[in-house]
Amino acid sequence: MHKDAILLGAKWTKLQPQQREKHFVVHSHIERAEGPVDRVRLEAVRTKSVYTVLVMELANAQRWRVGWH
C-alpha cells in the first residue's frame, strides 16, 4: 500500500458497507512510540462516525479500496 493512502484526508471505500457507510476519510493516526503507524481512525462521510482500523485491514483488497468508488 502506498503511504499516501493513510495520510490525513485520504479517501477510502468499504466494499461491503454496513449501516450504509461506504465512503470514509482518514481522520487521524494512532501514534506509536516506535515504528510505523499501524492504525488509523476513519470517519464515515455519511454519518460522521469514527472507527479505528488496522492499516493491515485497509490493505485487504476484498474489503477496502483507496479512493471513492
mmCIF file of N, CA, C and O in Angstrom:
data_model
loop_
_atom_site.group_PDB
_atom_site.id
_atom_site.type_symbol
_atom_site.label_atom_id
_atom_site.label_comp_id
_atom_site.label_asym_id
_atom_site.label_seq_id
_atom_site.Cartn_x
_atom_site.Cartn_y
_atom_site.Cartn_z
ATOM 1 N N MET A 1 0.849 -1.169 0.000
ATOM 2 C CA MET A 1 0.000 0.000 0.000
ATOM 3 C C MET A 1 0.894 1.231 0.000
ATOM 4 O O MET A 1 1.858 1.298 0.745
ATOM 5 N N HIS A 2 0.547 2.206 -0.800
ATOM 6 C CA HIS A 2 1.307 3.450 -0.873
ATOM 7 C C HIS A 2 1.070 4.265 0.388
ATOM 8 O O HIS A 2 -0.047 4.325 0.896
ATOM 9 N N LYS A 3 2.128 4.900 0.907
ATOM 10 C CA LYS A 3 1.995 5.623 2.176
ATOM 11 C C LYS A 3 1.000 6.776 2.099
ATOM 12 O O LYS A 3 0.419 7.154 3.098
ATOM 13 N N ASP A 4 0.748 7.352 0.905
ATOM 14 C CA ASP A 4 -0.232 8.430 0.778
ATOM 15 C C ASP A 4 -1.639 7.958 1.104
ATOM 16 O O ASP A 4 -2.510 8.751 1.422
ATOM 17 N N ALA A 5 -1.862 6.647 1.024
ATOM 18 C CA ALA A 5 -3.188 6.092 1.282
ATOM 19 C C ALA A 5 -3.597 6.214 2.749
ATOM 20 O O ALA A 5 -4.775 6.098 3.067
ATOM 21 N N ILE A 6 -2.640 6.453 3.638
ATOM 22 C CA ILE A 6 -3.006 6.621 5.049
ATOM 23 C C ILE A 6 -2.751 8.041 5.546
ATOM 24 O O ILE A 6 -2.845 8.312 6.734
ATOM 25 N N LEU A 7 -2.489 8.958 4.629
ATOM 26 C CA LEU A 7 -2.339 10.354 5.024
ATOM 27 C C LEU A 7 -3.682 10.913 5.472
ATOM 28 O O LEU A 7 -4.740 10.459 5.027
ATOM 29 N N LEU A 8 -3.650 11.918 6.344
ATOM 30 C CA LEU A 8 -4.888 12.552 6.777
ATOM 31 C C LEU A 8 -5.643 13.057 5.560
ATOM 32 O O LEU A 8 -5.058 13.631 4.651
ATOM 33 N N GLY A 9 -6.920 12.788 5.532
ATOM 34 C CA GLY A 9 -7.763 13.208 4.418
ATOM 35 C C GLY A 9 -7.850 12.218 3.271
ATOM 36 O O GLY A 9 -8.639 12.406 2.355
ATOM 37 N N ALA A 10 -7.061 11.139 3.310
ATOM 38 C CA ALA A 10 -7.124 10.127 2.245
ATOM 39 C C ALA A 10 -8.520 9.505 2.232
ATOM 40 O O ALA A 10 -9.139 9.308 3.264
ATOM 41 N N LYS A 11 -9.010 9.217 1.035
ATOM 42 C CA LYS A 11 -10.356 8.672 0.862
ATOM 43 C C LYS A 11 -10.301 7.159 0.674
ATOM 44 O O LYS A 11 -9.423 6.651 -0.015
ATOM 45 N N TRP A 12 -11.284 6.476 1.274
ATOM 46 C CA TRP A 12 -11.384 5.023 1.184
ATOM 47 C C TRP A 12 -12.821 4.620 0.935
ATOM 48 O O TRP A 12 -13.752 5.287 1.389
ATOM 49 N N THR A 13 -12.995 3.505 0.226
ATOM 50 C CA THR A 13 -14.313 2.922 0.003
ATOM 51 C C THR A 13 -14.340 1.533 0.629
ATOM 52 O O THR A 13 -13.453 0.720 0.358
ATOM 53 N N LYS A 14 -15.347 1.285 1.435
ATOM 54 C CA LYS A 14 -15.551 -0.046 2.008
ATOM 55 C C LYS A 14 -16.393 -0.837 1.012
ATOM 56 O O LYS A 14 -17.494 -0.414 0.641
ATOM 57 N N LEU A 15 -15.884 -1.970 0.555
ATOM 58 C CA LEU A 15 -16.547 -2.731 -0.496
ATOM 59 C C LEU A 15 -17.765 -3.498 -0.011
ATOM 60 O O LEU A 15 -18.614 -3.888 -0.820
ATOM 61 N N GLN A 16 -17.860 -3.725 1.282
ATOM 62 C CA GLN A 16 -19.026 -4.400 1.865
ATOM 63 C C GLN A 16 -19.588 -3.497 2.966
ATOM 64 O O GLN A 16 -19.357 -3.732 4.149
ATOM 65 N N PRO A 17 -20.295 -2.444 2.555
ATOM 66 C CA PRO A 17 -20.764 -1.438 3.530
ATOM 67 C C PRO A 17 -21.684 -2.025 4.594
ATOM 68 O O PRO A 17 -22.414 -2.983 4.348
ATOM 69 N N GLN A 18 -21.616 -1.410 5.764
ATOM 70 C CA GLN A 18 -22.517 -1.730 6.857
ATOM 71 C C GLN A 18 -23.173 -0.426 7.270
ATOM 72 O O GLN A 18 -22.517 0.624 7.295
ATOM 73 N N GLN A 19 -24.452 -0.480 7.581
ATOM 74 C CA GLN A 19 -25.215 0.705 8.001
ATOM 75 C C GLN A 19 -25.108 1.825 6.960
ATOM 76 O O GLN A 19 -25.029 2.998 7.306
ATOM 77 N N ARG A 20 -25.051 1.429 5.693
ATOM 78 C CA ARG A 20 -24.966 2.362 4.559
ATOM 79 C C ARG A 20 -23.747 3.279 4.640
ATOM 80 O O ARG A 20 -23.740 4.357 4.070
ATOM 81 N N GLU A 21 -22.710 2.856 5.352
ATOM 82 C CA GLU A 21 -21.454 3.613 5.427
ATOM 83 C C GLU A 21 -20.482 2.990 4.433
ATOM 84 O O GLU A 21 -19.982 1.890 4.647
ATOM 85 N N LYS A 22 -20.248 3.682 3.340
ATOM 86 C CA LYS A 22 -19.405 3.168 2.267
ATOM 87 C C LYS A 22 -18.136 3.990 2.096
ATOM 88 O O LYS A 22 -17.069 3.459 1.864
ATOM 89 N N HIS A 23 -18.258 5.312 2.180
ATOM 90 C CA HIS A 23 -17.121 6.200 1.948
ATOM 91 C C HIS A 23 -16.577 6.742 3.269
ATOM 92 O O HIS A 23 -17.336 7.159 4.142
ATOM 93 N N PHE A 24 -15.243 6.725 3.357
ATOM 94 C CA PHE A 24 -14.551 7.128 4.575
ATOM 95 C C PHE A 24 -13.374 8.047 4.242
ATOM 96 O O PHE A 24 -12.840 7.996 3.139
ATOM 97 N N VAL A 25 -12.981 8.832 5.233
ATOM 98 C CA VAL A 25 -11.810 9.708 5.136
ATOM 99 C C VAL A 25 -10.926 9.425 6.333
ATOM 100 O O VAL A 25 -11.425 9.248 7.454
ATOM 101 N N VAL A 26 -9.601 9.393 6.110
ATOM 102 C CA VAL A 26 -8.674 9.207 7.235
ATOM 103 C C VAL A 26 -8.778 10.450 8.123
ATOM 104 O O VAL A 26 -8.484 11.561 7.694
ATOM 105 N N HIS A 27 -9.226 10.244 9.324
ATOM 106 C CA HIS A 27 -9.491 11.306 10.301
ATOM 107 C C HIS A 27 -8.240 11.620 11.123
ATOM 108 O O HIS A 27 -7.913 12.770 11.367
ATOM 109 N N SER A 28 -7.527 10.565 11.567
ATOM 110 C CA SER A 28 -6.316 10.748 12.371
ATOM 111 C C SER A 28 -5.546 9.428 12.422
ATOM 112 O O SER A 28 -6.065 8.382 12.058
ATOM 113 N N HIS A 29 -4.303 9.546 12.869
ATOM 114 C CA HIS A 29 -3.444 8.370 13.060
ATOM 115 C C HIS A 29 -3.381 8.060 14.540
ATOM 116 O O HIS A 29 -3.474 8.959 15.366
ATOM 117 N N ILE A 30 -3.207 6.806 14.865
ATOM 118 C CA ILE A 30 -2.946 6.427 16.251
ATOM 119 C C ILE A 30 -1.443 6.227 16.349
ATOM 120 O O ILE A 30 -0.895 5.294 15.763
ATOM 121 N N GLU A 31 -0.798 7.140 17.004
ATOM 122 C CA GLU A 31 0.661 7.167 17.071
ATOM 123 C C GLU A 31 1.196 6.065 17.985
ATOM 124 O O GLU A 31 0.573 5.715 18.985
ATOM 125 N N ARG A 32 2.345 5.557 17.604
ATOM 126 C CA ARG A 32 3.062 4.570 18.415
ATOM 127 C C ARG A 32 4.381 5.195 18.846
ATOM 128 O O ARG A 32 4.911 6.069 18.175
ATOM 129 N N ALA A 33 4.909 4.727 19.957
ATOM 130 C CA ALA A 33 6.197 5.239 20.429
ATOM 131 C C ALA A 33 7.301 4.896 19.443
ATOM 132 O O ALA A 33 8.213 5.683 19.215
ATOM 133 N N GLU A 34 7.228 3.719 18.842
ATOM 134 C CA GLU A 34 8.244 3.280 17.887
ATOM 135 C C GLU A 34 7.564 2.618 16.702
ATOM 136 O O GLU A 34 6.500 2.024 16.833
ATOM 137 N N GLY A 35 8.189 2.704 15.554
ATOM 138 C CA GLY A 35 7.685 2.014 14.370
ATOM 139 C C GLY A 35 6.642 2.821 13.613
ATOM 140 O O GLY A 35 6.225 3.892 14.038
ATOM 141 N N PRO A 36 6.211 2.267 12.499
ATOM 142 C CA PRO A 36 5.249 2.976 11.656
ATOM 143 C C PRO A 36 3.838 2.971 12.250
ATOM 144 O O PRO A 36 3.533 2.172 13.139
ATOM 145 N N VAL A 37 3.006 3.850 11.752
ATOM 146 C CA VAL A 37 1.597 3.888 12.149
ATOM 147 C C VAL A 37 0.969 2.555 11.753
ATOM 148 O O VAL A 37 1.123 2.098 10.627
ATOM 149 N N ASP A 38 0.279 1.903 12.686
ATOM 150 C CA ASP A 38 -0.364 0.630 12.351
ATOM 151 C C ASP A 38 -1.880 0.700 12.431
ATOM 152 O O ASP A 38 -2.573 -0.233 12.052
ATOM 153 N N ARG A 39 -2.411 1.842 12.906
ATOM 154 C CA ARG A 39 -3.854 2.045 12.987
ATOM 155 C C ARG A 39 -4.193 3.477 12.617
ATOM 156 O O ARG A 39 -3.427 4.397 12.888
ATOM 157 N N VAL A 40 -5.355 3.626 12.012
ATOM 158 C CA VAL A 40 -5.864 4.960 11.691
ATOM 159 C C VAL A 40 -7.314 5.043 12.142
ATOM 160 O O VAL A 40 -7.975 4.021 12.350
ATOM 161 N N ARG A 41 -7.786 6.248 12.298
ATOM 162 C CA ARG A 41 -9.203 6.468 12.558
ATOM 163 C C ARG A 41 -9.821 6.928 11.243
ATOM 164 O O ARG A 41 -9.330 7.871 10.614
ATOM 165 N N LEU A 42 -10.891 6.243 10.848
ATOM 166 C CA LEU A 42 -11.616 6.605 9.639
ATOM 167 C C LEU A 42 -12.954 7.214 10.032
ATOM 168 O O LEU A 42 -13.645 6.693 10.917
ATOM 169 N N GLU A 43 -13.309 8.303 9.354
ATOM 170 C CA GLU A 43 -14.604 8.940 9.583
ATOM 171 C C GLU A 43 -15.527 8.620 8.418
ATOM 172 O O GLU A 43 -15.170 8.842 7.255
ATOM 173 N N ALA A 44 -16.703 8.079 8.720
ATOM 174 C CA ALA A 44 -17.702 7.789 7.688
ATOM 175 C C ALA A 44 -18.266 9.118 7.187
ATOM 176 O O ALA A 44 -18.666 9.977 7.983
ATOM 177 N N VAL A 45 -18.281 9.291 5.883
ATOM 178 C CA VAL A 45 -18.744 10.544 5.298
ATOM 179 C C VAL A 45 -20.227 10.767 5.603
ATOM 180 O O VAL A 45 -20.630 11.866 5.962
ATOM 181 N N ARG A 46 -21.020 9.739 5.491
ATOM 182 C CA ARG A 46 -22.476 9.865 5.644
ATOM 183 C C ARG A 46 -22.898 10.141 7.078
ATOM 184 O O ARG A 46 -23.725 11.004 7.343
ATOM 185 N N THR A 47 -22.330 9.420 8.035
ATOM 186 C CA THR A 47 -22.805 9.507 9.423
ATOM 187 C C THR A 47 -21.873 10.277 10.359
ATOM 188 O O THR A 47 -22.250 10.569 11.485
ATOM 189 N N LYS A 48 -20.656 10.522 9.899
ATOM 190 C CA LYS A 48 -19.622 11.188 10.723
ATOM 191 C C LYS A 48 -19.137 10.316 11.881
ATOM 192 O O LYS A 48 -18.440 10.787 12.773
ATOM 193 N N SER A 49 -19.495 9.034 11.885
ATOM 194 C CA SER A 49 -18.988 8.104 12.901
ATOM 195 C C SER A 49 -17.507 7.867 12.652
ATOM 196 O O SER A 49 -17.055 7.874 11.504
ATOM 197 N N VAL A 50 -16.745 7.658 13.721
ATOM 198 C CA VAL A 50 -15.299 7.438 13.607
ATOM 199 C C VAL A 50 -14.977 6.025 14.094
ATOM 200 O O VAL A 50 -15.451 5.607 15.154
ATOM 201 N N TYR A 51 -14.174 5.322 13.293
ATOM 202 C CA TYR A 51 -13.793 3.939 13.592
ATOM 203 C C TYR A 51 -12.273 3.811 13.567
ATOM 204 O O TYR A 51 -11.609 4.453 12.751
ATOM 205 N N THR A 52 -11.739 2.948 14.429
ATOM 206 C CA THR A 52 -10.318 2.624 14.413
ATOM 207 C C THR A 52 -10.130 1.382 13.543
ATOM 208 O O THR A 52 -10.822 0.382 13.735
ATOM 209 N N VAL A 53 -9.198 1.489 12.583
ATOM 210 C CA VAL A 53 -8.972 0.404 11.632
ATOM 211 C C VAL A 53 -7.470 0.134 11.545
ATOM 212 O O VAL A 53 -6.663 1.071 11.491
ATOM 213 N N LEU A 54 -7.100 -1.136 11.519
ATOM 214 C CA LEU A 54 -5.705 -1.511 11.314
ATOM 215 C C LEU A 54 -5.304 -1.207 9.877
ATOM 216 O O LEU A 54 -6.082 -1.470 8.946
ATOM 217 N N VAL A 55 -4.111 -0.682 9.675
ATOM 218 C CA VAL A 55 -3.610 -0.415 8.331
ATOM 219 C C VAL A 55 -3.568 -1.713 7.533
ATOM 220 O O VAL A 55 -3.881 -1.722 6.333
ATOM 221 N N MET A 56 -3.229 -2.827 8.184
ATOM 222 C CA MET A 56 -3.232 -4.133 7.514
ATOM 223 C C MET A 56 -4.612 -4.473 6.956
ATOM 224 O O MET A 56 -4.736 -5.076 5.902
ATOM 225 N N GLU A 57 -5.660 -4.084 7.663
ATOM 226 C CA GLU A 57 -7.028 -4.328 7.201
ATOM 227 C C GLU A 57 -7.317 -3.527 5.929
ATOM 228 O O GLU A 57 -7.957 -4.013 5.003
ATOM 229 N N LEU A 58 -6.825 -2.292 5.890
ATOM 230 C CA LEU A 58 -7.033 -1.467 4.690
ATOM 231 C C LEU A 58 -6.328 -2.054 3.475
ATOM 232 O O LEU A 58 -6.739 -1.813 2.339
ATOM 233 N N ALA A 59 -5.286 -2.828 3.694
ATOM 234 C CA ALA A 59 -4.558 -3.460 2.587
ATOM 235 C C ALA A 59 -5.329 -4.630 1.990
ATOM 236 O O ALA A 59 -4.963 -5.131 0.926
ATOM 237 N N ASN A 60 -6.420 -5.056 2.629
ATOM 238 C CA ASN A 60 -7.229 -6.169 2.149
ATOM 239 C C ASN A 60 -8.106 -5.687 0.988
ATOM 240 O O ASN A 60 -9.132 -5.031 1.192
ATOM 241 N N ALA A 61 -7.727 -6.028 -0.234
ATOM 242 C CA ALA A 61 -8.426 -5.579 -1.442
ATOM 243 C C ALA A 61 -9.828 -6.156 -1.568
ATOM 244 O O ALA A 61 -10.619 -5.675 -2.379
ATOM 245 N N GLN A 62 -10.151 -7.177 -0.779
ATOM 246 C CA GLN A 62 -11.508 -7.735 -0.781
ATOM 247 C C GLN A 62 -12.469 -6.871 0.040
ATOM 248 O O GLN A 62 -13.674 -6.979 -0.109
ATOM 249 N N ARG A 63 -11.910 -6.012 0.889
ATOM 250 C CA ARG A 63 -12.743 -5.202 1.788
ATOM 251 C C ARG A 63 -12.646 -3.704 1.552
ATOM 252 O O ARG A 63 -13.607 -2.975 1.785
ATOM 253 N N TRP A 64 -11.464 -3.243 1.134
ATOM 254 C CA TRP A 64 -11.233 -1.797 1.024
ATOM 255 C C TRP A 64 -10.585 -1.440 -0.302
ATOM 256 O O TRP A 64 -9.808 -2.216 -0.843
ATOM 257 N N ARG A 65 -10.873 -0.233 -0.765
ATOM 258 C CA ARG A 65 -10.233 0.294 -1.960
ATOM 259 C C ARG A 65 -9.896 1.771 -1.710
ATOM 260 O O ARG A 65 -10.715 2.515 -1.162
ATOM 261 N N VAL A 66 -8.704 2.181 -2.122
ATOM 262 C CA VAL A 66 -8.303 3.581 -1.989
ATOM 263 C C VAL A 66 -9.143 4.420 -2.930
ATOM 264 O O VAL A 66 -9.407 4.036 -4.073
ATOM 265 N N GLY A 67 -9.597 5.574 -2.458
ATOM 266 C CA GLY A 67 -10.442 6.469 -3.252
ATOM 267 C C GLY A 67 -11.918 6.143 -3.055
ATOM 268 O O GLY A 67 -12.268 5.215 -2.335
ATOM 269 N N TRP A 68 -12.772 6.937 -3.701
ATOM 270 C CA TRP A 68 -14.210 6.700 -3.603
ATOM 271 C C TRP A 68 -14.691 6.074 -4.888
ATOM 272 O O TRP A 68 -14.468 6.590 -5.974
ATOM 273 N N HIS A 69 -15.352 4.946 -4.763
ATOM 274 C CA HIS A 69 -15.842 4.186 -5.928
ATOM 275 C C HIS A 69 -17.321 3.923 -5.791
ATOM 276 O O HIS A 69 -17.857 3.823 -4.750
#
